[in-house]
mmCIF file of C-alpha atoms in Angstrom:
data_model
loop_
_atom_site.group_PDB
_atom_site.id
_atom_site.type_symbol
_atom_site.label_atom_id
_atom_site.label_comp_id
_atom_site.label_asym_id
_atom_site.label_seq_id
_atom_site.Cartn_x
_atom_site.Cartn_y
_atom_site.Cartn_z
ATOM 1 C CA MET C 1302 136.572 116.175 50.388
ATOM 2 C CA LEU C 1303 137.305 116.437 46.530
ATOM 3 C CA SER C 1304 140.343 113.943 46.414
ATOM 4 C CA GLU C 1305 137.941 111.202 46.103
ATOM 5 C CA VAL C 1306 136.193 112.744 43.184
ATOM 6 C CA ASN C 1307 139.128 113.576 40.850
ATOM 7 C CA ASN C 1308 139.321 117.467 42.753
ATOM 8 C CA PHE C 1309 135.789 118.014 41.099
ATOM 9 C CA HIS C 1310 136.080 121.827 40.726
ATOM 10 C CA LEU C 1311 138.542 122.422 43.164
ATOM 11 C CA ASN C 1312 139.745 125.777 41.952
ATOM 12 C CA SER C 1313 136.364 127.202 41.485
ATOM 13 C CA SER C 1314 135.331 126.054 44.669
ATOM 14 C CA ILE C 1315 138.376 127.838 46.165
ATOM 15 C CA THR C 1316 137.954 131.194 44.802
ATOM 16 C CA CYS C 1317 134.338 130.963 45.586
ATOM 17 C CA ILE C 1318 134.860 130.622 49.435
ATOM 18 C CA GLU C 1319 135.781 134.016 50.630
ATOM 19 C CA ILE C 1320 132.774 135.324 48.547
ATOM 20 C CA LEU C 1321 130.647 133.188 50.374
ATOM 21 C CA LYS C 1322 132.017 133.682 54.103
ATOM 22 C CA ALA C 1323 131.191 137.546 53.241
ATOM 23 C CA VAL C 1324 127.439 136.733 51.703
ATOM 24 C CA MET C 1325 126.137 134.406 54.648
ATOM 25 C CA ALA C 1326 127.678 136.873 57.198
ATOM 26 C CA LYS C 1327 125.798 139.735 55.549
ATOM 27 C CA LYS C 1328 122.404 138.026 54.591
ATOM 28 C CA ARG C 1329 119.342 138.657 56.710
ATOM 29 C CA GLU C 1330 116.946 136.019 57.264
ATOM 30 C CA ASN C 1331 114.557 136.624 54.766
ATOM 31 C CA ASP C 1332 117.196 137.579 52.125
ATOM 32 C CA VAL C 1333 117.956 134.796 49.187
ATOM 33 C CA VAL C 1334 121.449 133.404 48.135
ATOM 34 C CA ILE C 1335 121.292 132.026 44.533
ATOM 35 C CA LEU C 1336 125.181 130.116 43.759
ATOM 36 C CA SER C 1337 124.449 130.310 40.257
ATOM 37 C CA LYS C 1338 127.785 128.957 39.464
ATOM 38 C CA GLY C 1339 126.590 125.672 41.211
ATOM 39 C CA HIS C 1340 129.663 123.914 40.475
ATOM 40 C CA SER C 1341 130.824 125.676 43.456
ATOM 41 C CA ALA C 1342 128.874 123.799 45.857
ATOM 42 C CA PRO C 1343 131.968 122.387 47.407
ATOM 43 C CA ALA C 1344 132.807 125.705 48.706
ATOM 44 C CA PHE C 1345 129.208 126.065 50.300
ATOM 45 C CA TYR C 1346 129.257 122.909 51.875
ATOM 46 C CA VAL C 1347 132.767 123.724 53.826
ATOM 47 C CA ILE C 1348 130.438 126.801 54.810
ATOM 48 C CA LEU C 1349 127.754 124.983 56.255
ATOM 49 C CA SER C 1350 130.414 122.574 57.862
ATOM 50 C CA GLU C 1351 131.978 125.554 59.769
ATOM 51 C CA LEU C 1352 128.163 126.949 60.789
ATOM 52 C CA GLY C 1353 127.874 123.127 62.322
ATOM 53 C CA LEU C 1354 125.142 122.408 59.680
ATOM 54 C CA LEU C 1355 127.058 119.397 58.109
ATOM 55 C CA SER C 1356 129.532 116.779 59.356
ATOM 56 C CA GLU C 1357 132.899 115.710 58.522
ATOM 57 C CA ASP C 1358 131.280 112.247 57.290
ATOM 58 C CA GLU C 1359 128.295 114.636 55.298
ATOM 59 C CA LEU C 1360 131.377 116.190 53.502
ATOM 60 C CA ARG C 1361 132.876 112.872 52.551
ATOM 61 C CA SER C 1362 129.915 111.823 51.014
ATOM 62 C CA PHE C 1363 130.210 114.459 48.271
ATOM 63 C CA ALA C 1364 129.069 113.454 44.877
ATOM 64 C CA THR C 1365 128.158 109.945 45.844
ATOM 65 C CA LEU C 1366 124.682 108.045 45.307
ATOM 66 C CA ASP C 1367 123.128 108.960 48.644
ATOM 67 C CA GLY C 1368 125.342 112.033 49.480
ATOM 68 C CA LEU C 1369 125.748 115.522 49.241
ATOM 69 C CA PRO C 1370 124.900 116.534 45.501
ATOM 70 C CA SER C 1371 127.454 118.002 43.184
ATOM 71 C CA HIS C 1372 125.364 121.090 42.835
ATOM 72 C CA VAL C 1373 123.370 122.764 45.224
ATOM 73 C CA ILE C 1374 119.504 121.768 45.486
ATOM 74 C CA ARG C 1375 116.661 123.341 46.823
ATOM 75 C CA GLY C 1376 116.386 121.817 50.462
ATOM 76 C CA LEU C 1377 119.676 122.414 51.615
ATOM 77 C CA PRO C 1378 120.412 124.979 54.251
ATOM 78 C CA PHE C 1379 119.936 128.446 53.126
ATOM 79 C CA ILE C 1380 118.845 127.046 49.552
ATOM 80 C CA GLU C 1381 116.097 127.856 47.949
ATOM 81 C CA VAL C 1382 116.946 127.443 44.365
ATOM 82 C CA SER C 1383 118.620 124.647 42.888
ATOM 83 C CA SER C 1384 121.459 125.415 40.399
ATOM 84 C CA GLY C 1385 123.605 123.245 37.559
ATOM 85 C CA SER C 1386 122.581 124.538 34.302
ATOM 86 C CA LEU C 1387 124.720 127.778 34.050
ATOM 87 C CA GLY C 1388 123.515 131.479 33.049
ATOM 88 C CA GLN C 1389 120.055 130.862 34.769
ATOM 89 C CA GLY C 1390 120.764 132.108 38.351
ATOM 90 C CA LEU C 1391 120.469 136.136 37.361
ATOM 91 C CA SER C 1392 117.002 135.381 35.998
ATOM 92 C CA VAL C 1393 115.879 133.590 38.655
ATOM 93 C CA ALA C 1394 117.200 136.359 41.134
ATOM 94 C CA ASN C 1395 115.315 138.960 38.888
ATOM 95 C CA GLY C 1396 112.269 137.083 39.389
ATOM 96 C CA ILE C 1397 112.500 136.823 43.218
ATOM 97 C CA ALA C 1398 113.463 140.761 43.355
ATOM 98 C CA LEU C 1399 110.800 141.779 41.504
ATOM 99 C CA ALA C 1400 108.110 139.988 43.478
ATOM 100 C CA SER C 1401 109.420 141.042 46.584
ATOM 101 C CA LYS C 1402 109.257 144.637 45.440
ATOM 102 C CA LEU C 1403 105.233 143.811 44.216
ATOM 103 C CA GLU C 1404 104.566 142.469 47.786
ATOM 104 C CA GLY C 1405 106.391 145.447 49.606
ATOM 105 C CA GLU C 1406 108.692 143.142 50.999
ATOM 106 C CA GLU C 1407 112.261 144.098 51.881
ATOM 107 C CA ARG C 1408 114.626 141.246 50.595
ATOM 108 C CA ASN C 1409 117.916 141.225 48.991
ATOM 109 C CA VAL C 1410 118.604 138.585 46.822
ATOM 110 C CA TYR C 1411 122.625 137.616 46.245
ATOM 111 C CA VAL C 1412 123.474 135.965 43.306
ATOM 112 C CA ILE C 1413 127.010 134.484 42.863
ATOM 113 C CA LEU C 1414 128.480 133.980 38.864
ATOM 114 C CA GLY C 1415 131.272 132.592 37.867
ATOM 115 C CA ASP C 1416 132.825 134.909 34.729
ATOM 116 C CA GLY C 1417 133.282 131.799 32.592
ATOM 117 C CA GLU C 1418 129.630 131.623 33.115
ATOM 118 C CA LEU C 1419 129.304 135.179 31.700
ATOM 119 C CA ASP C 1420 129.840 133.645 28.347
ATOM 120 C CA GLU C 1421 126.031 132.511 28.652
ATOM 121 C CA GLY C 1422 123.704 134.964 26.730
ATOM 122 C CA GLN C 1423 120.673 134.592 29.121
ATOM 123 C CA ILE C 1424 122.719 136.515 31.807
ATOM 124 C CA TRP C 1425 123.001 139.341 29.664
ATOM 125 C CA GLU C 1426 119.411 139.378 28.664
ATOM 126 C CA ALA C 1427 118.354 139.285 32.575
ATOM 127 C CA ALA C 1428 121.006 141.879 33.309
ATOM 128 C CA MET C 1429 118.755 144.253 31.103
ATOM 129 C CA THR C 1430 115.876 142.743 32.799
ATOM 130 C CA SER C 1431 117.279 143.965 36.533
ATOM 131 C CA SER C 1432 118.152 147.511 35.073
ATOM 132 C CA HIS C 1433 114.834 148.096 33.370
ATOM 133 C CA TYR C 1434 113.041 147.017 36.513
ATOM 134 C CA ARG C 1435 115.458 149.108 38.741
ATOM 135 C CA LEU C 1436 115.949 145.833 40.925
ATOM 136 C CA ASP C 1437 118.232 147.635 43.105
ATOM 137 C CA ASN C 1438 117.614 144.465 45.707
ATOM 138 C CA VAL C 1439 119.720 142.244 43.165
ATOM 139 C CA ILE C 1440 123.163 142.228 44.021
ATOM 140 C CA ALA C 1441 125.534 139.980 41.727
ATOM 141 C CA ILE C 1442 128.692 138.872 42.644
ATOM 142 C CA VAL C 1443 131.245 137.767 39.915
ATOM 143 C CA ASP C 1444 134.117 135.227 41.048
ATOM 144 C CA ARG C 1445 136.453 136.882 38.892
ATOM 145 C CA ASN C 1446 139.229 134.324 38.807
ATOM 146 C CA PHE C 1447 140.041 134.396 35.076
ATOM 147 C CA ARG C 1448 139.719 130.620 34.451
ATOM 148 C CA GLN C 1449 136.743 128.513 33.409
ATOM 149 C CA LEU C 1450 136.590 124.703 32.991
ATOM 150 C CA THR C 1451 138.702 124.624 29.616
ATOM 151 C CA GLY C 1452 141.418 127.445 30.234
ATOM 152 C CA MET C 1453 141.754 131.270 30.326
ATOM 153 C CA THR C 1454 138.582 133.219 30.164
ATOM 154 C CA GLU C 1455 140.388 135.653 28.165
ATOM 155 C CA GLU C 1456 141.689 133.132 25.693
ATOM 156 C CA ILE C 1457 138.024 131.265 25.478
ATOM 157 C CA MET C 1458 135.770 134.553 25.177
ATOM 158 C CA SER C 1459 137.205 137.963 26.034
ATOM 159 C CA LYS C 1460 135.183 139.779 29.045
ATOM 160 C CA GLU C 1461 137.221 143.056 29.254
ATOM 161 C CA PRO C 1462 136.447 145.610 29.990
ATOM 162 C CA LEU C 1463 134.298 143.755 32.058
ATOM 163 C CA ALA C 1464 133.411 146.630 34.495
ATOM 164 C CA GLU C 1465 132.306 148.625 31.701
ATOM 165 C CA LYS C 1466 129.702 146.159 30.250
ATOM 166 C CA TRP C 1467 128.081 145.921 33.112
ATOM 167 C CA ASN C 1468 127.856 149.704 33.213
ATOM 168 C CA SER C 1469 126.369 150.112 30.073
ATOM 169 C CA PHE C 1470 123.828 147.726 30.752
ATOM 170 C CA GLY C 1471 122.485 150.321 33.642
ATOM 171 C CA TRP C 1472 124.307 148.472 36.739
ATOM 172 C CA GLU C 1473 126.126 150.036 39.350
ATOM 173 C CA VAL C 1474 129.642 148.561 39.390
ATOM 174 C CA PHE C 1475 132.186 147.663 41.774
ATOM 175 C CA GLU C 1476 135.329 146.062 41.790
ATOM 176 C CA VAL C 1477 137.112 144.713 44.934
ATOM 177 C CA GLU C 1478 139.850 142.077 45.856
ATOM 178 C CA ASN C 1479 138.023 138.535 46.362
ATOM 179 C CA ASN C 1480 138.749 138.939 50.193
ATOM 180 C CA ALA C 1481 135.865 137.999 52.554
ATOM 181 C CA GLU C 1482 136.586 141.198 54.770
ATOM 182 C CA LYS C 1483 136.773 143.662 51.877
ATOM 183 C CA LEU C 1484 133.722 141.840 50.202
ATOM 184 C CA LEU C 1485 131.950 142.050 53.444
ATOM 185 C CA LYS C 1486 132.539 145.858 54.091
ATOM 186 C CA LEU C 1487 131.381 146.666 50.378
ATOM 187 C CA LEU C 1488 128.004 144.528 50.979
ATOM 188 C CA PHE C 1489 127.371 147.093 53.710
ATOM 189 C CA GLU C 1490 127.722 150.134 52.033
ATOM 190 C CA LEU C 1491 125.822 148.574 48.969
ATOM 191 C CA ASP C 1492 122.647 149.146 51.197
ATOM 192 C CA ARG C 1493 122.829 152.801 50.663
ATOM 193 C CA VAL C 1494 122.749 152.502 46.459
ATOM 194 C CA LYS C 1495 119.263 152.845 45.447
ATOM 195 C CA GLY C 1496 117.464 152.487 42.149
ATOM 196 C CA LYS C 1497 119.769 150.224 40.360
ATOM 197 C CA PRO C 1498 121.210 146.868 40.406
ATOM 198 C CA LYS C 1499 124.653 145.875 41.915
ATOM 199 C CA VAL C 1500 127.505 144.008 40.773
ATOM 200 C CA ILE C 1501 130.405 143.281 42.473
ATOM 201 C CA ILE C 1502 133.544 142.016 40.363
ATOM 202 C CA ALA C 1503 135.481 140.101 42.965
ATOM 203 C CA LYS C 1504 139.373 139.854 41.411
ATOM 204 C CA TRP C 1505 141.328 136.681 42.597
ATOM 205 C CA GLU C 1506 144.661 137.848 42.639
#
């Protein structure tokens, strides 16, 4: 699919596939999935194809004028929030999660973040908001592949100690291998964690 477009964000999409498999297997009908690292849209399209919701011809239309967009947009199956500008997904997740609580609706909001995306200050403002409002229906998953567009994350902007940073912002933190089976098991366990937002750091080995 990506060979025709100079392997557009190939590595980022590959490391996102296991995360998406687990989240799509866990989500309930009214849950929301936000692909904040929207450049991993190819991984999402592959998942849709496996679910029978996109054809091979549609996959081949990726990033063409009338084809699949290079970043996910509202209107695609399971997509309620368009993405593209990095750093905004967690803020949007907070709004949906808080509104759901105010309306007495049980709904989890899964937001998939890139580790390079954590350079964006808005992420950490949003992290404080999630904690302040005790949004335990927000589940952030960081695709910790240690790479971003222009190089290695630790050389461009050090993220470590990443787990301690999230914990200091009032989040319940979990670290796991970037593997669909292990991620799915952990996602079910998170249902028992109440009173705090939750973040999974999914490490790509």
